[in-house]
mmCIF file of C-alpha atoms in Angstrom:
data_model
loop_
_atom_site.group_PDB
_atom_site.id
_atom_site.type_symbol
_atom_site.label_atom_id
_atom_site.label_comp_id
_atom_site.label_asym_id
_atom_site.label_seq_id
_atom_site.Cartn_x
_atom_site.Cartn_y
_atom_site.Cartn_z
ATOM 1 C CA MET A 4 -32.435 3.195 22.214
ATOM 2 C CA ASP A 5 -33.423 6.643 20.514
ATOM 3 C CA GLY A 6 -32.228 9.720 22.857
ATOM 4 C CA GLY A 7 -32.039 7.591 26.254
ATOM 5 C CA VAL A 8 -35.779 6.241 26.001
ATOM 6 C CA ALA A 9 -36.342 2.476 25.204
ATOM 7 C CA ARG A 10 -39.096 1.595 23.248
ATOM 8 C CA GLU A 11 -41.426 -1.014 24.123
ATOM 9 C CA LEU A 12 -41.950 -4.039 22.010
ATOM 10 C CA PRO A 13 -45.514 -5.329 20.991
ATOM 11 C CA THR A 14 -47.059 -7.904 23.223
ATOM 12 C CA ALA A 15 -49.527 -10.400 22.395
ATOM 13 C CA ALA A 16 -52.200 -8.086 24.091
ATOM 14 C CA ASP A 17 -50.965 -5.286 21.856
ATOM 15 C CA LEU A 18 -51.619 -7.721 18.652
ATOM 16 C CA ALA A 19 -55.106 -9.088 20.028
ATOM 17 C CA ALA A 20 -56.182 -5.416 20.277
ATOM 18 C CA LEU A 21 -55.830 -5.023 16.555
ATOM 19 C CA TYR A 22 -57.946 -8.109 15.779
ATOM 20 C CA PRO A 23 -61.743 -6.546 16.022
ATOM 21 C CA LYS A 24 -60.438 -3.837 13.432
ATOM 22 C CA TRP A 25 -58.015 -5.606 11.082
ATOM 23 C CA TYR A 26 -59.424 -9.048 10.918
ATOM 24 C CA PRO A 27 -62.277 -7.946 8.875
ATOM 25 C CA ARG A 28 -60.100 -5.219 7.030
ATOM 26 C CA LEU A 29 -57.814 -8.445 5.928
ATOM 27 C CA ALA A 30 -60.595 -10.694 4.817
ATOM 28 C CA ARG A 31 -62.021 -7.806 2.994
ATOM 29 C CA TYR A 32 -58.725 -7.735 1.014
ATOM 30 C CA PHE A 33 -58.671 -11.454 0.140
ATOM 31 C CA SER A 34 -61.695 -11.053 -0.864
ATOM 32 C CA ALA A 35 -60.999 -8.563 -3.522
ATOM 33 C CA CYS A 36 -58.117 -10.642 -4.586
ATOM 34 C CA GLY A 37 -60.614 -13.729 -5.682
ATOM 35 C CA CYS A 38 -60.266 -15.795 -2.699
ATOM 36 C CA HIS A 39 -63.765 -17.107 -1.787
ATOM 37 C CA GLU A 40 -65.546 -16.489 1.671
ATOM 38 C CA ALA A 41 -64.097 -19.362 3.673
ATOM 39 C CA LEU A 42 -60.498 -18.858 2.290
ATOM 40 C CA CYS A 43 -60.700 -15.327 2.996
ATOM 41 C CA HIS A 44 -61.266 -16.158 7.008
ATOM 42 C CA GLU A 45 -58.573 -18.798 6.978
ATOM 43 C CA LEU A 46 -55.842 -16.380 5.838
ATOM 44 C CA ALA A 47 -57.085 -13.927 8.060
ATOM 45 C CA GLN A 48 -56.830 -16.023 10.537
ATOM 46 C CA GLU A 49 -53.648 -17.282 9.575
ATOM 47 C CA SER A 50 -51.952 -13.807 9.239
ATOM 48 C CA PHE A 51 -52.783 -13.180 12.997
ATOM 49 C CA VAL A 52 -51.282 -16.694 13.594
ATOM 50 C CA GLN A 53 -47.943 -16.167 11.872
ATOM 51 C CA ALA A 54 -47.997 -12.135 13.704
ATOM 52 C CA LEU A 55 -48.040 -13.794 16.733
ATOM 53 C CA ARG A 56 -45.671 -16.693 15.999
ATOM 54 C CA GLY A 57 -43.340 -14.016 14.928
ATOM 55 C CA LEU A 58 -43.968 -11.146 17.408
ATOM 56 C CA ASP A 59 -40.375 -11.483 18.976
ATOM 57 C CA GLY A 60 -38.838 -10.424 15.404
ATOM 58 C CA PHE A 61 -40.668 -7.373 15.542
ATOM 59 C CA ARG A 62 -38.536 -4.433 15.994
ATOM 60 C CA GLY A 63 -40.599 -1.379 15.720
ATOM 61 C CA GLY A 64 -39.701 0.127 12.511
ATOM 62 C CA ALA A 65 -42.997 0.428 11.319
ATOM 63 C CA GLN A 66 -46.986 0.310 12.873
ATOM 64 C CA LEU A 67 -47.894 -3.179 14.344
ATOM 65 C CA SER A 68 -51.010 -2.707 11.887
ATOM 66 C CA THR A 69 -48.425 -2.089 9.095
ATOM 67 C CA TRP A 70 -46.362 -5.240 9.690
ATOM 68 C CA LEU A 71 -49.454 -7.514 10.391
ATOM 69 C CA TRP A 72 -50.684 -6.312 6.769
ATOM 70 C CA ALA A 73 -47.367 -7.334 5.223
ATOM 71 C CA ILE A 74 -47.676 -10.668 6.837
ATOM 72 C CA GLY A 75 -51.040 -11.212 5.851
ATOM 73 C CA HIS A 76 -49.942 -9.943 2.098
ATOM 74 C CA ARG A 77 -47.233 -12.718 2.074
ATOM 75 C CA VAL A 78 -49.943 -15.195 3.464
ATOM 76 C CA LEU A 79 -52.104 -14.518 0.236
ATOM 77 C CA LEU A 80 -48.992 -14.736 -1.997
ATOM 78 C CA ALA A 81 -47.925 -18.133 -0.410
ATOM 79 C CA GLU A 82 -51.822 -19.181 -0.964
ATOM 80 C CA LYS A 83 -51.923 -18.268 -4.498
ATOM 81 C CA ARG A 84 -48.758 -19.966 -5.384
ATOM 82 C CA ARG A 85 -49.893 -23.111 -3.543
ATOM 83 C CA ARG A 86 -53.825 -23.398 -4.856
ATOM 84 C CA ARG A 87 -54.503 -24.317 -8.532
ATOM 85 C CA PRO A 88 -56.212 -21.204 -10.812
ATOM 86 C CA LEU A 89 -59.993 -22.974 -10.000
ATOM 87 C CA ASP A 90 -59.553 -22.854 -6.276
ATOM 88 C CA ARG A 91 -58.884 -18.930 -6.224
ATOM 89 C CA VAL A 92 -62.272 -18.581 -7.810
ATOM 90 C CA ALA A 93 -64.409 -15.808 -6.121
ATOM 91 C CA ASP A 94 -67.691 -17.099 -4.709
ATOM 92 C CA VAL A 95 -70.546 -15.387 -6.523
ATOM 93 C CA ASP A 96 -72.746 -15.874 -3.468
ATOM 94 C CA ALA A 97 -70.389 -13.700 -1.133
ATOM 95 C CA VAL A 98 -71.619 -10.345 -3.063
ATOM 96 C CA GLU A 99 -73.825 -9.522 0.248
ATOM 97 C CA ASP A 100 -71.387 -6.726 1.423
ATOM 98 C CA LEU A 101 -71.594 -5.023 -1.988
ATOM 99 C CA ILE A 102 -72.707 -1.312 -1.970
ATOM 100 C CA PHE A 103 -74.205 -2.013 -5.236
ATOM 101 C CA ALA A 104 -76.743 -4.949 -4.184
ATOM 102 C CA GLU A 105 -80.138 -3.145 -4.521
ATOM 103 C CA SER A 106 -79.540 -2.157 -8.281
ATOM 104 C CA PRO A 107 -79.514 -5.395 -10.754
ATOM 105 C CA HIS A 108 -77.376 -3.367 -13.264
ATOM 106 C CA LEU A 109 -75.107 -2.222 -10.548
ATOM 107 C CA SER A 110 -74.899 -5.823 -9.183
ATOM 108 C CA LEU A 111 -73.490 -6.364 -12.277
ATOM 109 C CA VAL A 112 -71.159 -3.615 -12.701
ATOM 110 C CA GLY A 113 -69.937 -4.885 -9.209
ATOM 111 C CA ASP A 114 -69.597 -7.998 -9.948
ATOM 112 C CA CYS A 115 -67.652 -7.370 -12.978
ATOM 113 C CA VAL A 116 -65.129 -5.184 -11.068
ATOM 114 C CA ARG A 117 -64.588 -7.925 -8.560
ATOM 115 C CA ARG A 118 -63.684 -10.278 -11.056
ATOM 116 C CA GLY A 119 -61.416 -7.811 -12.790
ATOM 117 C CA PHE A 120 -59.929 -7.244 -9.806
ATOM 118 C CA ALA A 121 -59.131 -10.591 -8.775
ATOM 119 C CA ARG A 122 -57.783 -11.293 -11.917
ATOM 120 C CA PHE A 123 -55.454 -8.181 -11.775
ATOM 121 C CA ALA A 124 -54.451 -9.326 -8.290
ATOM 122 C CA ALA A 125 -53.784 -12.812 -9.717
ATOM 123 C CA ALA A 126 -51.383 -10.811 -12.433
ATOM 124 C CA HIS A 127 -50.102 -7.941 -10.025
ATOM 125 C CA PRO A 128 -50.255 -9.245 -6.290
ATOM 126 C CA GLU A 129 -48.250 -6.120 -4.905
ATOM 127 C CA ARG A 130 -49.990 -3.774 -7.206
ATOM 128 C CA ALA A 131 -53.105 -4.701 -6.338
ATOM 129 C CA GLN A 132 -52.446 -4.688 -2.417
ATOM 130 C CA ALA A 133 -51.260 -0.849 -2.829
ATOM 131 C CA VAL A 134 -54.398 -0.200 -4.916
ATOM 132 C CA PHE A 135 -56.938 -1.905 -2.470
ATOM 133 C CA LEU A 136 -55.373 -0.321 0.769
ATOM 134 C CA ALA A 137 -55.314 3.178 -0.795
ATOM 135 C CA TYR A 138 -58.947 3.356 -2.036
ATOM 136 C CA VAL A 139 -60.696 0.759 -0.579
ATOM 137 C CA ALA A 140 -59.292 0.584 3.070
ATOM 138 C CA GLY A 141 -58.792 4.140 2.891
ATOM 139 C CA TRP A 142 -54.806 4.262 4.096
ATOM 140 C CA ALA A 143 -53.251 7.668 3.992
ATOM 141 C CA HIS A 144 -50.129 7.828 1.596
ATOM 142 C CA ALA A 145 -47.878 8.097 4.624
ATOM 143 C CA GLU A 146 -49.063 4.996 6.208
ATOM 144 C CA LEU A 147 -48.937 2.909 2.616
ATOM 145 C CA ALA A 148 -45.559 4.425 1.877
ATOM 146 C CA GLU A 149 -43.996 3.220 5.130
ATOM 147 C CA LEU A 150 -45.687 -0.465 4.308
ATOM 148 C CA LEU A 151 -43.898 -0.132 0.446
ATOM 149 C CA GLY A 152 -40.807 1.423 1.129
ATOM 150 C CA ARG A 153 -41.076 4.453 -0.743
ATOM 151 C CA SER A 154 -41.335 8.123 0.035
ATOM 152 C CA GLU A 155 -44.933 9.722 -0.435
ATOM 153 C CA ARG A 156 -44.304 10.791 -3.695
ATOM 154 C CA ALA A 157 -43.010 7.624 -5.106
ATOM 155 C CA THR A 158 -45.843 6.175 -3.669
ATOM 156 C CA THR A 159 -48.274 8.593 -5.428
ATOM 157 C CA VAL A 160 -46.456 8.008 -8.609
ATOM 158 C CA TYR A 161 -46.618 4.280 -7.734
ATOM 159 C CA LEU A 162 -50.400 4.451 -7.389
ATOM 160 C CA SER A 163 -51.045 6.204 -10.454
ATOM 161 C CA GLU A 164 -48.942 3.216 -12.612
ATOM 162 C CA CYS A 165 -51.041 0.845 -10.516
ATOM 163 C CA ARG A 166 -54.523 2.243 -11.787
ATOM 164 C CA VAL A 167 -53.190 2.247 -15.470
ATOM 165 C CA LYS A 168 -52.221 -1.204 -15.038
ATOM 166 C CA LEU A 169 -55.637 -2.071 -13.614
ATOM 167 C CA GLN A 170 -57.702 -0.254 -16.203
ATOM 168 C CA PRO A 171 -57.644 -2.934 -18.845
ATOM 169 C CA PHE A 172 -58.881 -5.696 -16.447
ATOM 170 C CA LEU A 173 -61.818 -3.578 -15.876
ATOM 171 C CA GLU A 174 -62.644 -2.541 -19.529
ATOM 172 C CA ASP A 175 -65.222 -5.361 -19.625
ATOM 173 C CA CYS A 176 -67.218 -3.636 -17.076
ATOM 174 C CA ASN A 177 -68.122 -0.365 -19.105
ATOM 175 C CA GLY A 178 -70.943 -2.433 -21.025
ATOM 176 C CA CYS A 179 -72.353 -3.561 -18.153
#
């Protein structure tokens, strides 16, 4: 208890309320990490299942959505350890949500960036998660810092280091 006020623990209904917003975010993250479309949905579902099973263990040290995201990341890491590399090849037909779809040139760049990010995610899963959350999902540095267990300043430095590590994976895309 803090100052005599009991903090209510989340319920299954609280987790269900996150589903419409966070299921698509998790699926997009898995896609950006190189998973094909069906696997993205499978992993997003598994993230919610594990969160539901572990709800009694949630102690409120973070937001429920941050805790769910951490579970999703662990689900992805477990899947990447379990699967053979050829099973993780991104589904090239699942590019319909790319912003660049109207231009053949920009579509090539988008495909190159997706493949490069997928390679980056395979080599540096934690860094890929941070980059995705900050620059694709639009998380605030404070929210990301909470997930990473760092200060906001340390998170800013970490993101800068992540971008440096990502750059070599995207160098091939400059010629597209």
